[in-house]
Coordinates of C-alpha atoms in Angstrom, one line a residue:
X1 CA 0.0 0.0 0.0
X2 CA 1.7 3.2 -1.2
X3 CA 1.7 6.6 0.5
X4 CA -0.9 8.9 -1.0
X5 CA 0.2 12.5 -0.3
X6 CA 2.8 13.0 -3.0
X7 CA 0.8 10.9 -5.6
X8 CA -2.3 13.1 -5.0
X9 CA -0.3 16.3 -5.7
X10 CA 1.3 14.7 -8.8
X11 CA -2.0 13.5 -10.1
X12 CA -3.7 16.8 -9.5
X13 CA -0.8 18.6 -11.4
X14 CA -1.2 16.2 -14.4
X15 CA -4.9 16.8 -14.6
X16 CA -4.5 20.5 -14.5
X17 CA -1.7 20.4 -17.0
X18 CA -3.8 18.4 -19.4
X19 CA -6.7 20.9 -19.0
X20 CA -4.3 23.9 -19.7
X21 CA -2.6 22.3 -22.7
X22 CA -6.0 21.5 -24.4
X23 CA -7.2 25.1 -24.0
X24 CA -8.1 26.3 -27.4
X25 CA -8.6 30.0 -26.7
X26 CA -5.4 30.5 -24.7
X27 CA -2.4 31.8 -26.7
X28 CA 0.2 29.1 -27.2
X29 CA 3.1 31.0 -25.4
X30 CA 0.9 31.5 -22.3
X31 CA -0.1 27.8 -22.3
X32 CA 3.6 26.8 -22.3
X33 CA 4.4 29.2 -19.5
X34 CA 1.6 27.9 -17.3
X35 CA 2.4 24.3 -18.2
X36 CA 6.0 24.9 -17.1
X37 CA 4.9 26.5 -13.9
X38 CA 2.6 23.5 -13.0
X39 CA 5.4 20.9 -13.7
X40 CA 7.8 22.9 -11.6
X41 CA 5.4 23.1 -8.7
X42 CA 4.6 19.4 -8.9
X43 CA 8.3 18.5 -8.8
X44 CA 8.8 20.8 -5.8
X45 CA 6.0 19.3 -3.9
X46 CA 6.6 15.7 -4.9
X47 CA 7.9 13.3 -2.3
X48 CA 11.1 11.2 -2.7
X49 CA 9.3 7.9 -2.9
X50 CA 10.9 7.2 -6.3
X51 CA 14.3 7.3 -4.6
X52 CA 13.3 5.0 -1.8
X53 CA 13.3 1.2 -1.6
X54 CA 11.7 -0.8 1.3
X55 CA 12.5 -4.2 2.7
X56 CA 10.4 -6.1 5.2
X57 CA 12.2 -6.8 8.4
X58 CA 10.6 -10.0 9.7
X59 CA 12.5 -10.0 13.0
X60 CA 10.7 -6.7 13.9
X61 CA 7.3 -7.6 12.3
X62 CA 4.3 -9.2 13.9
X63 CA 1.7 -11.1 11.8
X64 CA -0.4 -14.3 11.7
X65 CA -0.1 -17.1 12.8
X66 CA 1.8 -15.4 15.7
X67 CA 3.9 -18.5 16.2
X68 CA 5.3 -18.7 19.7
X69 CA 4.1 -15.2 20.7
X70 CA 3.4 -15.1 24.4
X71 CA 4.4 -18.7 25.0
X72 CA 8.0 -19.1 23.8
X73 CA 11.1 -17.4 24.9
X74 CA 12.4 -17.7 21.4
X75 CA 9.7 -15.5 20.0
X76 CA 10.7 -12.0 18.9
X77 CA 7.6 -10.6 20.7
X78 CA 6.6 -10.6 24.4
X79 CA 3.1 -10.0 25.9
X80 CA 2.4 -8.0 29.0
X81 CA -0.7 -7.5 31.3
X82 CA -4.0 -8.6 30.0
X83 CA -2.8 -9.0 26.4
X84 CA -3.6 -12.4 24.8
X85 CA -3.1 -14.1 21.4
X86 CA -5.9 -15.6 19.4
X87 CA -5.8 -17.1 15.9
X88 CA -7.1 -13.8 14.4
X89 CA -5.4 -11.1 16.4
X90 CA -3.3 -10.0 19.4
X91 CA -5.9 -8.6 21.8
X92 CA -4.3 -5.9 24.0
X93 CA -7.4 -5.5 26.1
X94 CA -10.9 -7.1 26.1
X95 CA -14.0 -5.1 26.2
X96 CA -13.9 -5.0 30.1
X97 CA -13.2 -2.3 32.6
X98 CA -9.8 -1.5 34.1
X99 CA -7.6 -3.6 31.8
X100 CA -4.3 -2.9 30.2
X101 CA -2.1 -4.9 28.0
X102 CA 0.8 -4.6 25.6
X103 CA 3.1 -6.4 23.2
X104 CA 6.7 -5.5 22.8
X105 CA 9.5 -6.5 20.5
X106 CA 12.5 -8.2 22.2
X107 CA 14.9 -6.9 19.6
X108 CA 16.0 -3.3 19.4
X109 CA 15.8 -1.6 16.1
X110 CA 19.0 -0.1 14.7
X111 CA 17.6 1.2 11.4
X112 CA 18.2 4.8 10.4
X113 CA 15.1 5.1 8.1
X114 CA 12.0 3.0 8.6
X115 CA 8.3 2.7 8.3
X116 CA 5.8 0.6 10.2
X117 CA 2.3 -0.3 8.9
X118 CA -0.1 -1.3 11.7
X119 CA -3.3 -3.3 11.0
X120 CA -5.6 -2.7 14.0
X121 CA -9.2 -2.9 15.1
X122 CA -11.1 -1.1 17.9
X123 CA -14.6 -2.3 18.7
X124 CA -17.0 -2.8 21.5
X125 CA -20.5 -2.6 22.9
X126 CA -20.2 1.0 24.1
X127 CA -22.0 3.8 22.3
X128 CA -20.3 7.0 21.1
X129 CA -18.1 8.6 23.9
X130 CA -19.1 5.7 26.2
X131 CA -16.0 3.7 25.2
X132 CA -12.3 4.0 26.0
X133 CA -9.5 4.6 26.2
X134 CA -7.5 3.8 23.0
X135 CA -4.3 2.3 21.9
X136 CA -0.7 3.4 21.2
X137 CA 2.2 2.4 18.9
X138 CA 5.6 2.9 20.5
X139 CA 9.2 3.3 19.5
X140 CA 10.9 3.8 22.9
X141 CA 14.0 3.2 24.9
X142 CA 12.0 1.5 27.7
X143 CA 9.8 -1.6 27.2
X144 CA 7.5 -3.8 29.2
X145 CA 6.6 -1.1 31.8
X146 CA 3.0 -0.6 32.8
X147 CA 1.6 2.9 33.2
X148 CA -1.2 5.4 32.6
X149 CA -0.3 6.4 29.0
X150 CA -2.4 4.0 27.1
X151 CA -1.0 1.1 29.2
X152 CA 2.6 2.3 29.0
X153 CA 4.8 4.3 31.5
X154 CA 4.6 8.0 31.7
X155 CA 7.8 10.1 31.0
X156 CA 8.8 7.7 28.3
X157 CA 11.8 8.2 26.0
X158 CA 11.1 8.0 22.3
X159 CA 8.0 8.2 20.1
X160 CA 4.4 7.4 20.8
X161 CA 1.6 7.5 18.3
X162 CA -1.8 7.4 20.0
X163 CA -5.3 6.5 18.8
X164 CA -7.3 8.2 21.5
X165 CA -10.9 7.2 21.6
X166 CA -12.2 9.1 24.6
X167 CA -12.3 12.9 25.1
X168 CA -11.2 13.4 28.7
X169 CA -11.2 17.2 28.4
X170 CA -14.9 17.3 27.7
X171 CA -15.4 16.6 31.4
X172 CA -14.3 20.2 31.9
X173 CA -16.5 21.6 29.2
X174 CA -16.4 25.2 30.5
X175 CA -12.6 25.2 30.6
X176 CA -12.6 23.8 27.1
X177 CA -14.9 26.6 25.8
X178 CA -12.5 29.2 27.2
X179 CA -9.4 27.5 25.8
X180 CA -10.6 26.5 22.3
X181 CA -12.7 28.0 19.5
X182 CA -15.3 25.8 17.7
X183 CA -12.8 25.5 14.9
X184 CA -10.1 24.0 17.1
X185 CA -12.3 21.7 19.2
X186 CA -11.7 18.1 18.4
X187 CA -13.8 15.2 17.1
X188 CA -12.9 11.9 18.7
X189 CA -11.4 9.4 18.1
X190 CA -8.2 11.3 17.4
X191 CA -4.8 10.2 16.3
X192 CA -1.8 12.2 17.6
X193 CA 2.0 11.8 18.1
X194 CA 4.3 12.8 20.9
X195 CA 8.1 12.6 21.4
X196 CA 9.4 12.2 24.9
X197 CA 12.9 12.6 26.4
X198 CA 12.3 10.8 29.7
X199 CA 11.2 14.0 31.6
X200 CA 8.0 15.1 29.6
X201 CA 4.7 13.9 31.1
X202 CA 1.7 13.1 29.0
X203 CA -1.3 15.3 30.0
X204 CA -4.1 12.8 30.3
X205 CA -6.7 15.4 31.4
X206 CA -6.1 17.5 28.3
X207 CA -5.8 14.5 25.9
X208 CA -2.1 15.2 25.3
X209 CA -2.5 18.6 23.6
X210 CA 0.4 20.4 25.4
X211 CA 3.0 18.0 24.0
X212 CA 1.5 16.8 20.8
X213 CA 3.3 17.2 17.4
X214 CA 0.0 17.2 15.5
X215 CA -2.8 14.8 14.5
X216 CA -6.1 14.2 12.9
X217 CA -9.6 12.9 13.7
X218 CA -10.1 9.2 12.8
X219 CA -13.5 7.4 13.1
X220 CA -12.0 4.0 13.8
X221 CA -14.5 2.3 16.1
X222 CA -16.7 -0.6 15.0
X223 CA -15.7 -0.4 11.4
X224 CA -16.8 -3.3 9.1
X225 CA -13.6 -2.9 7.0
X226 CA -9.9 -2.9 7.8
X227 CA -8.2 0.0 9.5
X228 CA -4.5 0.8 9.2
X229 CA -2.0 3.2 10.7
X230 CA 1.2 4.2 8.8
X231 CA 4.3 5.7 10.6
X232 CA 7.3 6.7 8.6
X233 CA 10.7 8.1 9.9
X234 CA 13.1 9.1 7.1
X235 CA 15.7 11.9 6.9
X236 CA 14.6 13.0 10.4
X237 CA 11.1 13.5 9.1
X238 CA 8.0 11.9 10.8
X239 CA 5.0 11.1 8.7
X240 CA 1.8 9.6 10.1
X241 CA -1.1 8.5 7.8
X242 CA -4.3 6.5 8.2
X243 CA -6.4 4.2 6.0
X244 CA -9.8 3.8 7.7
X245 CA -12.3 4.4 4.8
X246 CA -12.0 1.0 3.2
X247 CA -10.7 2.6 0.0
X248 CA -7.1 1.3 0.4
X249 CA -5.8 4.9 0.3
X250 CA -3.6 6.6 2.9
X251 CA -4.9 9.9 4.3
X252 CA -2.5 12.5 5.7
X253 CA -2.5 12.9 9.4
X254 CA 0.9 14.4 10.4
X255 CA 4.1 15.3 8.5
X256 CA 6.8 17.0 10.5
X257 CA 10.6 17.6 9.8
X258 CA 13.2 18.0 12.4
X259 CA 12.3 14.9 14.5
X260 CA 15.4 13.3 16.1
X261 CA 15.0 9.7 17.2
X262 CA 17.9 7.6 18.4
X263 CA 18.6 4.1 17.0
X264 CA 18.3 1.0 19.1
X265 CA 14.9 1.6 20.6
X266 CA 12.0 -1.0 20.8
X267 CA 8.7 -1.2 18.9
X268 CA 5.6 -2.0 20.8
X269 CA 1.8 -1.6 21.1
X270 CA -0.3 -1.0 24.2
X271 CA -3.9 -0.2 25.3
X272 CA -5.8 0.6 28.4
X273 CA -9.4 0.7 29.6
X274 CA -10.9 2.4 32.6
X275 CA -14.5 2.9 33.6
X276 CA -15.3 2.6 29.9
X277 CA -13.9 -0.1 27.7
X278 CA -13.3 -1.5 24.2
X279 CA -11.6 -4.4 22.5
X280 CA -8.2 -3.2 21.2
X281 CA -6.7 -5.6 18.7
X282 CA -3.5 -5.6 16.7
X283 CA -3.8 -7.8 13.6
X284 CA -0.3 -7.1 12.3
X285 CA 2.7 -4.7 12.7
X286 CA 5.1 -4.8 9.7
X287 CA 8.3 -2.9 9.8
X288 CA 10.2 -1.9 6.6
X289 CA 13.7 -0.8 6.3
X290 CA 14.0 2.2 3.9
X291 CA 17.1 2.7 1.7
X292 CA 17.2 6.4 0.9
X293 CA 19.6 8.3 -1.4
X294 CA 21.2 11.1 0.4
X295 CA 23.3 14.1 -0.9
X296 CA 26.7 14.7 0.6
X297 CA 25.3 17.7 2.5
X298 CA 22.5 15.6 4.0
X299 CA 25.0 12.9 5.1
X300 CA 27.2 15.6 6.7
X301 CA 24.2 17.1 8.5
X302 CA 23.2 13.7 9.9
X303 CA 26.7 12.6 11.0
X304 CA 26.0 13.5 14.7
X305 CA 24.8 10.6 16.7
X306 CA 21.4 11.2 18.3
X307 CA 21.3 10.2 22.0
X308 CA 18.2 12.0 23.3
X309 CA 14.9 12.2 21.3
X310 CA 13.9 15.8 20.4
X311 CA 11.9 17.9 18.0
X312 CA 13.3 21.0 16.3
X313 CA 11.3 24.3 16.9
X314 CA 9.0 22.6 19.4
X315 CA 7.9 26.0 20.7
X316 CA 6.7 27.1 17.3
X317 CA 4.8 23.8 16.9
X318 CA 3.0 24.5 20.2
X319 CA 2.1 28.0 19.1
X320 CA 0.7 26.7 15.8
X321 CA -1.6 24.3 17.7
X322 CA -3.8 27.1 18.7
X323 CA -5.0 27.2 15.1
X324 CA -5.7 24.3 12.8
X325 CA -3.4 24.4 9.8
X326 CA -4.2 23.5 6.2
X327 CA -3.2 20.1 4.8
X328 CA -0.4 19.7 2.3
X329 CA -2.8 19.4 -0.6
X330 CA -4.8 22.5 0.5
X331 CA -1.5 24.5 0.7
X332 CA -0.4 23.2 -2.8
X333 CA -3.7 24.2 -4.5
X334 CA -3.8 27.5 -2.6
X335 CA -0.3 28.4 -3.9
X336 CA -1.0 27.0 -7.3
X337 CA -4.3 28.9 -7.9
X338 CA -2.8 32.1 -6.4
X339 CA 0.1 31.9 -8.9
X340 CA -2.4 31.1 -11.7
X341 CA -4.5 34.1 -10.6
X342 CA -1.4 36.3 -10.8
X343 CA -0.5 35.0 -14.3
X344 CA -4.1 35.6 -15.4
X345 CA -3.9 39.2 -14.3
X346 CA -0.6 39.6 -16.1
X347 CA -2.2 38.2 -19.3
X348 CA -5.1 40.6 -19.0
X349 CA -2.7 43.4 -18.4
X350 CA -0.7 42.5 -21.5
X351 CA -3.8 42.3 -23.6
X352 CA -5.1 45.7 -22.4
X353 CA -1.7 47.2 -22.9
X354 CA -1.5 45.7 -26.4
X355 CA -4.9 47.2 -27.4
X356 CA -4.0 50.6 -25.9
X357 CA -0.6 50.6 -27.8
X358 CA -2.3 49.7 -31.1
X359 CA -4.9 52.4 -30.7
X360 CA -2.1 54.9 -29.8
X361 CA -0.2 54.0 -33.0
X362 CA -3.3 54.4 -35.2
X363 CA -3.8 58.0 -34.0
X364 CA -0.5 58.9 -35.8
X365 CA -1.7 57.8 -39.2

């Protein structure tokens, strides 16, 4: 299943380019100018997927028939808490109150660039907002430690991507009204990411907003089709996408440069229930090694060994969270149509000037 963001931009550019080139009433030189502009923009916004190869790392992947998981010390995966293995899934928690469970890789991952695709399912008897609490996918220094953050320890070191199904902050509805506008209030379930350095606490009461890197709403409960989560880390850039609509297409959720994650951490998944509950299932977790072509400058910039997880310009990210930003596709088309609008105005100006100049010359004859 391929990433969709860059392909959407490229496809949109091709359609627009075809429309322009077929325009009968537009002068040829202006058609070529606009066509060149569209191609240039599509190349600027295109991802580097064509420069990337991926290889499945079986020792870091979890899939059916889950041979030896939870029962053999030779297995690459280890269960914790209430997690259990069935023939169809690894169930992190059953649809029962006050449960928590996890599954962790026993082998640290020393890959520089990677992506993980998670096939998961969240379902239960509870109605909307009467279910909880969600699940998390981890890439952390610590492993097999119970705690309040979706079944894992707080003050973790590494990356957590959370599928949060219960809006804790709605308990304090008046405080929420003062803090957020209708535009920035969330629809749950919500997917978000956080990077911790061992000292940063996850704010459970505020659904992780103070420390999140970004996210998106994702209606993942009780779906009749498969649901997937995609996490890519390449060139110190973190990308999170979801496929929950049954269309086999990735939807953008988060794309952030300047994320610094050390090598040698562990992958895992965990979930927790409280007074409300759900079944939280992992069907598969597949890790791919990415081979990426780098320029000399990029290699020099990435020579430094990362020892502590961090995010560049975190303060600016937090400031930006007060207002919802546009998606990459929205930004692309906003810029594109703005530039096309400018070109249109220039063309009109040239036509008007041409007519004026012609009339001016006629007056001398």
